[in-house]
Amino acid sequence: MIGKIMKAASFSRCVHYVTGKEEARILACDGVLLTSTQDIIDSFEFQRQMNPRISKPVGHIALSFLPEDKDKLTDEMITKIAREYMELMDIKDTQFILVRHFDNGNPHCHLVYNRINNEGKTISDQNDFRRNEQVTKQLKRKYGLTFSKGKGRTKTERLRGTERTKYEIYRAVGTALMRCKSWSEFVNHLKANGVEVELVMKRNGSKNLNDLQGMRFTKDGITFKASQIRRGLSFTAIISKLESNAKKEQQKETINQQQTRQLEPPRLEIRYEHQEHEASFVGIPSLGLFESNNPVYDPAEEEFRRQMQKKKKKRGPRL
């Protein structure tokens, strides 16, 4: 179950639309004459004159349900849910008609009401989009209705005009937020998909982010505010997501580098100490052959020493 909120200036156009569909069926009403379509319009217009300063007195909310809930959504059940929805949204003491349509696979109904209530006061629309989201969730839980898995399930081939363009921008922005790691990359990705991004500043020509008011997305000449594309979508939120993507990518690269080092075989270092044209046998014991205090044994020299000692003994001591 979702609620799509709209406001308009013309009761005539809105009433003709909701009552003119094939098999359209009025489920409930209050404060209007049902004798003809024009009588319904005149009833709304008469009360509107109690507060002519309001430029958009037409309240129009489409309540749509998923096909999975079709069997339980009888006229009585839809009427009960819609009336409770009105109560929770503070749409009280005013004219309305509730009309069921059968022109697509999703069970849905249209609530048309006068924003000028029976006392001539304006029904507040403050935070109505946020309240709408909370109320529809509350009613889905209460009546066991199926929760949607998001806009990704929307069948865009059934959409027309601005609604189709909005969902095309939604998908392009969602894909960019998953893949991109910088603002420039984000903008270029959207351009490649035919979407232009514009930062709205408080002062024309300002480049100071403190003057940033919001963002707009344009495709095929149709422009939407960022909040119309996705709730909570803002410049700050986008930058935060892009920085998070960049950080995750850096961490991924670091992990890959560490894994690559662990898989490399260890290096064996062989050191050769040498001089040009000469090789020294490093680490090989010399066995004393080249040490000056350990001369080589010579038998001839030893015999010469013995002979000299004998001659000294024969001569005797000198006086």
mmCIF file of C-alpha atoms in Angstrom:
data_model
loop_
_atom_site.group_PDB
_atom_site.id
_atom_site.type_symbol
_atom_site.label_atom_id
_atom_site.label_comp_id
_atom_site.label_asym_id
_atom_site.label_seq_id
_atom_site.Cartn_x
_atom_site.Cartn_y
_atom_site.Cartn_z
ATOM 1 C CA MET A 1 0.000 0.000 0.000
ATOM 2 C CA ILE A 2 1.291 3.418 -0.957
ATOM 3 C CA GLY A 3 -0.303 6.854 -0.936
ATOM 4 C CA LYS A 4 0.450 9.334 -3.698
ATOM 5 C CA ILE A 5 -0.406 12.881 -2.604
ATOM 6 C CA MET A 6 -1.412 15.561 -5.133
ATOM 7 C CA LYS A 7 -2.882 19.040 -4.926
ATOM 8 C CA ALA A 8 -4.649 20.941 -7.706
ATOM 9 C CA ALA A 9 -6.579 24.087 -8.480
ATOM 10 C CA SER A 10 -9.446 22.592 -10.526
ATOM 11 C CA PHE A 11 -12.114 20.352 -9.039
ATOM 12 C CA SER A 12 -13.597 19.949 -12.499
ATOM 13 C CA ARG A 13 -10.534 18.312 -14.021
ATOM 14 C CA CYS A 14 -9.891 16.055 -11.015
ATOM 15 C CA VAL A 15 -13.515 14.870 -10.629
ATOM 16 C CA HIS A 16 -13.857 14.182 -14.348
ATOM 17 C CA TYR A 17 -10.665 12.097 -14.229
ATOM 18 C CA VAL A 18 -11.558 9.900 -11.244
ATOM 19 C CA THR A 19 -15.198 9.345 -12.222
ATOM 20 C CA GLY A 20 -14.616 9.023 -15.956
ATOM 21 C CA LYS A 21 -12.524 5.824 -15.918
ATOM 22 C CA GLU A 22 -14.159 2.653 -17.212
ATOM 23 C CA GLU A 23 -15.912 0.732 -14.416
ATOM 24 C CA ALA A 24 -15.065 3.507 -11.913
ATOM 25 C CA ARG A 25 -17.128 2.994 -8.774
ATOM 26 C CA ILE A 26 -17.853 5.518 -5.996
ATOM 27 C CA LEU A 27 -17.377 3.683 -2.697
ATOM 28 C CA ALA A 28 -18.049 6.500 -0.236
ATOM 29 C CA CYS A 29 -18.701 10.230 -0.088
ATOM 30 C CA ASP A 30 -19.702 13.073 2.215
ATOM 31 C CA GLY A 31 -21.071 16.563 1.610
ATOM 32 C CA VAL A 32 -21.543 16.322 -2.149
ATOM 33 C CA LEU A 33 -24.468 15.633 -4.476
ATOM 34 C CA LEU A 34 -24.015 12.468 -6.568
ATOM 35 C CA THR A 35 -26.836 13.069 -9.056
ATOM 36 C CA SER A 36 -24.297 13.905 -11.775
ATOM 37 C CA THR A 37 -20.613 14.619 -12.273
ATOM 38 C CA GLN A 38 -21.359 18.333 -12.568
ATOM 39 C CA ASP A 39 -23.281 18.284 -9.298
ATOM 40 C CA ILE A 40 -20.253 16.774 -7.562
ATOM 41 C CA ILE A 41 -18.042 19.528 -9.006
ATOM 42 C CA ASP A 42 -20.496 22.269 -8.052
ATOM 43 C CA SER A 43 -20.684 20.940 -4.484
ATOM 44 C CA PHE A 44 -16.907 21.195 -4.105
ATOM 45 C CA GLU A 45 -16.768 24.629 -5.762
ATOM 46 C CA PHE A 46 -19.521 26.059 -3.525
ATOM 47 C CA GLN A 47 -17.595 25.200 -0.342
ATOM 48 C CA ARG A 48 -14.348 26.381 -1.882
ATOM 49 C CA GLN A 49 -15.728 29.930 -1.954
ATOM 50 C CA MET A 50 -15.587 30.006 1.841
ATOM 51 C CA ASN A 51 -11.824 30.518 1.543
ATOM 52 C CA PRO A 52 -11.023 31.791 -1.970
ATOM 53 C CA ARG A 53 -7.441 32.779 -1.044
ATOM 54 C CA ILE A 54 -6.274 29.136 -1.275
ATOM 55 C CA SER A 55 -4.933 28.612 -4.802
ATOM 56 C CA LYS A 56 -4.977 24.793 -4.642
ATOM 57 C CA PRO A 57 -8.062 23.668 -2.732
ATOM 58 C CA VAL A 58 -8.207 20.227 -4.349
ATOM 59 C CA GLY A 59 -6.828 17.380 -2.270
ATOM 60 C CA HIS A 60 -6.223 14.217 -4.312
ATOM 61 C CA ILE A 61 -4.634 11.034 -2.928
ATOM 62 C CA ALA A 62 -4.278 7.768 -4.835
ATOM 63 C CA LEU A 63 -4.110 4.721 -2.547
ATOM 64 C CA SER A 64 -2.555 1.759 -4.336
ATOM 65 C CA PHE A 65 -2.132 -1.850 -3.196
ATOM 66 C CA LEU A 66 -0.051 -4.753 -4.472
ATOM 67 C CA PRO A 67 -1.600 -7.524 -6.614
ATOM 68 C CA GLU A 68 -0.763 -10.048 -3.882
ATOM 69 C CA ASP A 69 -3.506 -8.479 -1.715
ATOM 70 C CA LYS A 70 -6.165 -8.412 -4.423
ATOM 71 C CA ASP A 71 -8.336 -11.195 -2.961
ATOM 72 C CA LYS A 72 -8.737 -9.532 0.429
ATOM 73 C CA LEU A 73 -9.387 -6.037 -0.956
ATOM 74 C CA THR A 74 -13.153 -6.015 -1.327
ATOM 75 C CA ASP A 75 -14.962 -2.696 -1.723
ATOM 76 C CA GLU A 76 -15.811 -2.799 1.968
ATOM 77 C CA MET A 77 -12.177 -3.419 2.994
ATOM 78 C CA ILE A 78 -10.826 -0.638 0.762
ATOM 79 C CA THR A 79 -13.438 1.760 2.128
ATOM 80 C CA LYS A 80 -12.553 0.852 5.708
ATOM 81 C CA ILE A 81 -8.807 1.330 5.094
ATOM 82 C CA ALA A 82 -9.350 4.621 3.231
ATOM 83 C CA ARG A 83 -11.548 6.086 5.979
ATOM 84 C CA GLU A 84 -8.994 5.131 8.626
ATOM 85 C CA TYR A 85 -6.267 6.634 6.461
ATOM 86 C CA MET A 86 -8.224 9.934 6.328
ATOM 87 C CA GLU A 87 -8.637 9.933 10.112
ATOM 88 C CA LEU A 88 -4.930 9.359 10.720
ATOM 89 C CA MET A 89 -3.990 12.056 8.182
ATOM 90 C CA ASP A 90 -6.355 14.573 9.864
ATOM 91 C CA ILE A 91 -8.567 14.856 6.785
ATOM 92 C CA LYS A 92 -11.744 15.483 8.754
ATOM 93 C CA ASP A 93 -14.978 17.483 8.621
ATOM 94 C CA THR A 94 -14.797 18.123 4.907
ATOM 95 C CA GLN A 95 -16.285 17.023 1.588
ATOM 96 C CA PHE A 96 -14.855 13.974 -0.176
ATOM 97 C CA ILE A 97 -15.507 11.197 -2.669
ATOM 98 C CA LEU A 98 -13.743 7.818 -2.706
ATOM 99 C CA VAL A 99 -13.626 6.163 -6.143
ATOM 100 C CA ARG A 100 -12.264 2.699 -6.997
ATOM 101 C CA HIS A 101 -10.525 2.034 -10.333
ATOM 102 C CA PHE A 102 -9.900 -1.229 -12.199
ATOM 103 C CA ASP A 103 -7.676 -0.015 -15.053
ATOM 104 C CA ASN A 104 -4.456 -1.821 -14.091
ATOM 105 C CA GLY A 105 -3.245 -4.862 -12.199
ATOM 106 C CA ASN A 106 -2.897 -3.031 -8.890
ATOM 107 C CA PRO A 107 -6.032 -2.565 -6.777
ATOM 108 C CA HIS A 108 -6.338 1.165 -6.103
ATOM 109 C CA CYS A 109 -8.709 3.982 -5.276
ATOM 110 C CA HIS A 110 -8.759 7.774 -5.507
ATOM 111 C CA LEU A 111 -9.653 10.040 -2.629
ATOM 112 C CA VAL A 112 -10.725 13.541 -3.712
ATOM 113 C CA TYR A 113 -11.428 15.976 -0.871
ATOM 114 C CA ASN A 114 -11.883 19.669 -0.270
ATOM 115 C CA ARG A 115 -8.929 21.260 1.518
ATOM 116 C CA ILE A 116 -11.388 23.931 2.691
ATOM 117 C CA ASN A 117 -13.277 22.164 5.478
ATOM 118 C CA ASN A 118 -16.900 22.593 6.508
ATOM 119 C CA GLU A 119 -16.003 25.619 8.656
ATOM 120 C CA GLY A 120 -14.047 27.382 5.903
ATOM 121 C CA LYS A 121 -10.655 26.565 7.431
ATOM 122 C CA THR A 122 -7.748 25.058 5.493
ATOM 123 C CA ILE A 123 -6.776 21.451 6.191
ATOM 124 C CA SER A 124 -3.060 21.540 6.962
ATOM 125 C CA ASP A 125 -0.637 19.816 4.623
ATOM 126 C CA GLN A 126 2.365 20.260 6.914
ATOM 127 C CA ASN A 127 4.693 17.239 6.708
ATOM 128 C CA ASP A 128 1.996 15.419 4.775
ATOM 129 C CA PHE A 129 4.468 13.321 2.760
ATOM 130 C CA ARG A 130 6.212 12.075 5.891
ATOM 131 C CA ARG A 131 2.922 11.449 7.674
ATOM 132 C CA ASN A 132 1.619 9.629 4.608
ATOM 133 C CA GLU A 133 4.562 7.243 4.711
ATOM 134 C CA GLN A 134 4.097 6.532 8.418
ATOM 135 C CA VAL A 135 0.329 6.047 8.127
ATOM 136 C CA THR A 136 0.498 3.654 5.166
ATOM 137 C CA LYS A 137 3.072 1.515 6.992
ATOM 138 C CA GLN A 138 0.860 1.478 10.091
ATOM 139 C CA LEU A 139 -2.178 0.343 8.084
ATOM 140 C CA LYS A 140 -0.202 -2.316 6.213
ATOM 141 C CA ARG A 141 0.864 -3.858 9.501
ATOM 142 C CA LYS A 142 -2.626 -3.620 10.982
ATOM 143 C CA TYR A 143 -4.387 -5.290 8.042
ATOM 144 C CA GLY A 144 -1.621 -7.713 7.063
ATOM 145 C CA LEU A 145 -0.976 -6.121 3.671
ATOM 146 C CA THR A 146 2.104 -6.897 1.586
ATOM 147 C CA PHE A 147 5.117 -4.587 1.911
ATOM 148 C CA SER A 148 6.694 -3.501 -1.354
ATOM 149 C CA LYS A 149 10.391 -4.207 -1.941
ATOM 150 C CA GLY A 150 10.951 -0.711 -3.268
ATOM 151 C CA LYS A 151 10.881 1.227 -6.511
ATOM 152 C CA GLY A 152 12.965 -1.432 -8.225
ATOM 153 C CA ARG A 153 9.747 -3.441 -8.608
ATOM 154 C CA THR A 154 7.967 -0.680 -10.494
ATOM 155 C CA LYS A 155 6.922 -1.781 -13.987
ATOM 156 C CA THR A 156 8.223 1.175 -15.935
ATOM 157 C CA GLU A 157 6.676 -0.009 -19.190
ATOM 158 C CA ARG A 158 3.305 0.975 -17.690
ATOM 159 C CA LEU A 159 4.489 4.448 -16.732
ATOM 160 C CA ARG A 160 3.961 7.430 -18.987
ATOM 161 C CA GLY A 161 5.265 10.977 -19.242
ATOM 162 C CA THR A 162 6.846 12.548 -16.173
ATOM 163 C CA GLU A 163 6.424 9.461 -13.983
ATOM 164 C CA ARG A 164 8.452 7.351 -16.409
ATOM 165 C CA THR A 165 11.167 10.022 -16.550
ATOM 166 C CA LYS A 166 11.260 10.228 -12.750
ATOM 167 C CA TYR A 167 11.898 6.487 -12.415
ATOM 168 C CA GLU A 168 14.575 6.588 -15.117
ATOM 169 C CA ILE A 169 16.377 9.293 -13.119
ATOM 170 C CA TYR A 170 15.852 7.271 -9.926
ATOM 171 C CA ARG A 171 17.535 4.220 -11.435
ATOM 172 C CA ALA A 172 20.406 6.240 -12.914
ATOM 173 C CA VAL A 173 21.086 7.947 -9.567
ATOM 174 C CA GLY A 174 20.900 4.633 -7.679
ATOM 175 C CA THR A 175 23.365 2.955 -10.045
ATOM 176 C CA ALA A 176 25.751 5.911 -9.849
ATOM 177 C CA LEU A 177 25.704 5.849 -6.045
ATOM 178 C CA MET A 178 26.666 2.171 -6.104
ATOM 179 C CA ARG A 179 29.539 2.514 -8.589
ATOM 180 C CA CYS A 180 31.042 6.001 -8.364
ATOM 181 C CA LYS A 181 33.745 7.182 -5.960
ATOM 182 C CA SER A 182 33.835 10.948 -6.584
ATOM 183 C CA TRP A 183 31.476 13.805 -7.428
ATOM 184 C CA SER A 184 32.912 14.245 -10.946
ATOM 185 C CA GLU A 185 32.534 10.524 -11.615
ATOM 186 C CA PHE A 186 28.944 10.697 -10.320
ATOM 187 C CA VAL A 187 28.061 13.630 -12.610
ATOM 188 C CA ASN A 188 29.682 12.012 -15.661
ATOM 189 C CA HIS A 189 27.842 8.740 -15.037
ATOM 190 C CA LEU A 190 24.499 10.572 -14.981
ATOM 191 C CA LYS A 191 25.390 12.532 -18.140
ATOM 192 C CA ALA A 192 26.092 9.258 -19.917
ATOM 193 C CA ASN A 193 22.522 8.264 -19.018
ATOM 194 C CA GLY A 194 21.013 11.548 -20.207
ATOM 195 C CA VAL A 195 20.597 13.081 -16.729
ATOM 196 C CA GLU A 196 21.875 16.553 -15.817
ATOM 197 C CA VAL A 197 22.592 17.615 -12.224
ATOM 198 C CA GLU A 198 22.194 21.201 -11.029
ATOM 199 C CA LEU A 199 23.142 22.593 -7.620
ATOM 200 C CA VAL A 200 20.654 25.235 -6.456
ATOM 201 C CA MET A 201 22.326 28.105 -4.573
ATOM 202 C CA LYS A 202 20.782 30.842 -2.415
ATOM 203 C CA ARG A 203 22.677 33.455 -4.429
ATOM 204 C CA ASN A 204 23.091 33.227 -8.176
ATOM 205 C CA GLY A 205 26.652 32.455 -9.199
ATOM 206 C CA SER A 206 27.748 31.512 -5.680
ATOM 207 C CA LYS A 207 30.227 28.643 -5.369
ATOM 208 C CA ASN A 208 30.169 28.559 -1.590
ATOM 209 C CA LEU A 209 28.627 25.306 -0.348
ATOM 210 C CA ASN A 210 27.201 27.221 2.611
ATOM 211 C CA ASP A 211 24.816 28.807 0.089
ATOM 212 C CA LEU A 212 23.643 25.424 -1.208
ATOM 213 C CA GLN A 213 19.863 25.068 -1.078
ATOM 214 C CA GLY A 214 19.323 21.809 -2.926
ATOM 215 C CA MET A 215 19.715 19.894 -6.163
ATOM 216 C CA ARG A 216 17.737 19.375 -9.338
ATOM 217 C CA PHE A 217 17.877 16.524 -11.855
ATOM 218 C CA THR A 218 16.794 17.005 -15.464
ATOM 219 C CA LYS A 219 16.111 14.416 -18.157
ATOM 220 C CA ASP A 220 14.387 14.884 -21.511
ATOM 221 C CA GLY A 221 13.611 18.477 -20.547
ATOM 222 C CA ILE A 222 11.760 17.456 -17.349
ATOM 223 C CA THR A 223 13.180 18.644 -14.021
ATOM 224 C CA PHE A 224 12.683 17.197 -10.521
ATOM 225 C CA LYS A 225 13.929 18.259 -7.122
ATOM 226 C CA ALA A 226 16.209 15.718 -5.439
ATOM 227 C CA SER A 227 13.575 15.001 -2.768
ATOM 228 C CA GLN A 228 11.093 14.084 -5.520
ATOM 229 C CA ILE A 229 13.476 11.474 -6.876
ATOM 230 C CA ARG A 230 14.382 9.865 -3.568
ATOM 231 C CA ARG A 231 13.589 10.771 0.020
ATOM 232 C CA GLY A 232 16.674 11.931 1.908
ATOM 233 C CA LEU A 233 18.670 12.507 -1.283
ATOM 234 C CA SER A 234 20.916 15.527 -0.726
ATOM 235 C CA PHE A 235 24.355 16.791 -1.753
ATOM 236 C CA THR A 236 25.770 15.904 1.663
ATOM 237 C CA ALA A 237 24.308 12.390 1.527
ATOM 238 C CA ILE A 238 25.708 11.832 -1.969
ATOM 239 C CA ILE A 239 29.210 13.023 -1.014
ATOM 240 C CA SER A 240 29.165 10.793 2.062
ATOM 241 C CA LYS A 241 28.215 7.760 -0.038
ATOM 242 C CA LEU A 242 30.876 8.510 -2.676
ATOM 243 C CA GLU A 243 33.576 8.877 0.004
ATOM 244 C CA SER A 244 32.461 5.580 1.528
ATOM 245 C CA ASN A 245 32.750 3.893 -1.884
ATOM 246 C CA ALA A 246 36.278 5.305 -2.351
ATOM 247 C CA LYS A 247 37.332 4.115 1.107
ATOM 248 C CA LYS A 248 36.002 0.605 0.478
ATOM 249 C CA GLU A 249 37.825 0.468 -2.860
ATOM 250 C CA GLN A 250 41.096 1.528 -1.197
ATOM 251 C CA GLN A 251 40.685 -1.121 1.503
ATOM 252 C CA LYS A 252 39.996 -3.718 -1.167
ATOM 253 C CA GLU A 253 43.172 -2.791 -3.052
ATOM 254 C CA THR A 254 45.224 -2.961 0.155
ATOM 255 C CA ILE A 255 43.913 -6.450 0.941
ATOM 256 C CA ASN A 256 44.653 -7.618 -2.617
ATOM 257 C CA GLN A 257 48.230 -6.316 -2.373
ATOM 258 C CA GLN A 258 48.772 -8.107 0.928
ATOM 259 C CA GLN A 259 47.424 -11.365 -0.485
ATOM 260 C CA THR A 260 49.693 -11.037 -3.534
ATOM 261 C CA ARG A 261 52.783 -10.621 -1.318
ATOM 262 C CA GLN A 262 51.854 -13.700 0.702
ATOM 263 C CA LEU A 263 51.600 -15.795 -2.468
ATOM 264 C CA GLU A 264 55.071 -14.757 -3.786
ATOM 265 C CA PRO A 265 57.906 -17.389 -3.194
ATOM 266 C CA PRO A 266 60.662 -16.291 -0.744
ATOM 267 C CA ARG A 267 63.809 -14.802 -2.301
ATOM 268 C CA LEU A 268 67.211 -16.506 -1.705
ATOM 269 C CA GLU A 269 70.022 -13.978 -1.405
ATOM 270 C CA ILE A 270 73.478 -15.261 -2.498
ATOM 271 C CA ARG A 271 76.291 -12.838 -1.756
ATOM 272 C CA TYR A 272 79.530 -12.859 -3.695
ATOM 273 C CA GLU A 273 82.414 -10.820 -2.293
ATOM 274 C CA HIS A 274 85.096 -10.293 -4.917
ATOM 275 C CA GLN A 275 87.578 -7.898 -6.400
ATOM 276 C CA GLU A 276 88.204 -7.435 -10.051
ATOM 277 C CA HIS A 277 89.905 -10.561 -11.509
ATOM 278 C CA GLU A 278 90.361 -11.998 -8.006
ATOM 279 C CA ALA A 279 88.148 -14.295 -6.001
ATOM 280 C CA SER A 280 88.336 -14.630 -2.259
ATOM 281 C CA PHE A 281 87.050 -17.758 -0.635
ATOM 282 C CA VAL A 282 84.766 -16.250 1.962
ATOM 283 C CA GLY A 283 83.828 -18.482 4.840
ATOM 284 C CA ILE A 284 86.277 -21.325 3.894
ATOM 285 C CA PRO A 285 88.768 -22.153 6.691
ATOM 286 C CA SER A 286 92.465 -21.650 5.661
ATOM 287 C CA LEU A 287 93.806 -24.474 7.890
ATOM 288 C CA GLY A 288 96.671 -22.100 8.829
ATOM 289 C CA LEU A 289 98.473 -22.469 5.452
ATOM 290 C CA PHE A 290 98.584 -18.739 4.819
ATOM 291 C CA GLU A 291 99.257 -17.471 8.339
ATOM 292 C CA SER A 292 102.650 -15.775 9.010
ATOM 293 C CA ASN A 293 103.025 -17.305 12.498
ATOM 294 C CA ASN A 294 102.645 -20.820 11.188
ATOM 295 C CA PRO A 295 105.440 -21.281 8.505
ATOM 296 C CA VAL A 296 105.646 -24.265 6.195
ATOM 297 C CA TYR A 297 107.860 -27.206 7.505
ATOM 298 C CA ASP A 298 111.203 -27.608 5.463
ATOM 299 C CA PRO A 299 113.374 -30.788 6.199
ATOM 300 C CA ALA A 300 116.608 -29.354 4.638
ATOM 301 C CA GLU A 301 116.500 -26.278 6.794
ATOM 302 C CA GLU A 302 116.044 -28.453 9.885
ATOM 303 C CA GLU A 303 119.150 -30.549 9.069
ATOM 304 C CA PHE A 304 121.222 -27.388 8.620
ATOM 305 C CA ARG A 305 120.313 -26.250 12.135
ATOM 306 C CA ARG A 306 121.414 -29.572 13.684
ATOM 307 C CA GLN A 307 124.826 -29.431 11.988
ATOM 308 C CA MET A 308 125.513 -25.925 13.265
ATOM 309 C CA GLN A 309 124.674 -26.927 16.805
ATOM 310 C CA LYS A 310 127.245 -29.845 16.673
ATOM 311 C CA LYS A 311 130.058 -27.536 15.550
ATOM 312 C CA LYS A 312 129.415 -25.182 18.423
ATOM 313 C CA LYS A 313 129.731 -28.020 20.923
ATOM 314 C CA LYS A 314 133.149 -29.249 19.514
ATOM 315 C CA ARG A 315 134.705 -25.800 19.666
ATOM 316 C CA GLY A 316 133.789 -25.370 23.266
ATOM 317 C CA PRO A 317 133.287 -22.121 25.059
ATOM 318 C CA ARG A 318 135.259 -19.007 24.095
ATOM 319 C CA LEU A 319 137.612 -17.476 26.682
#
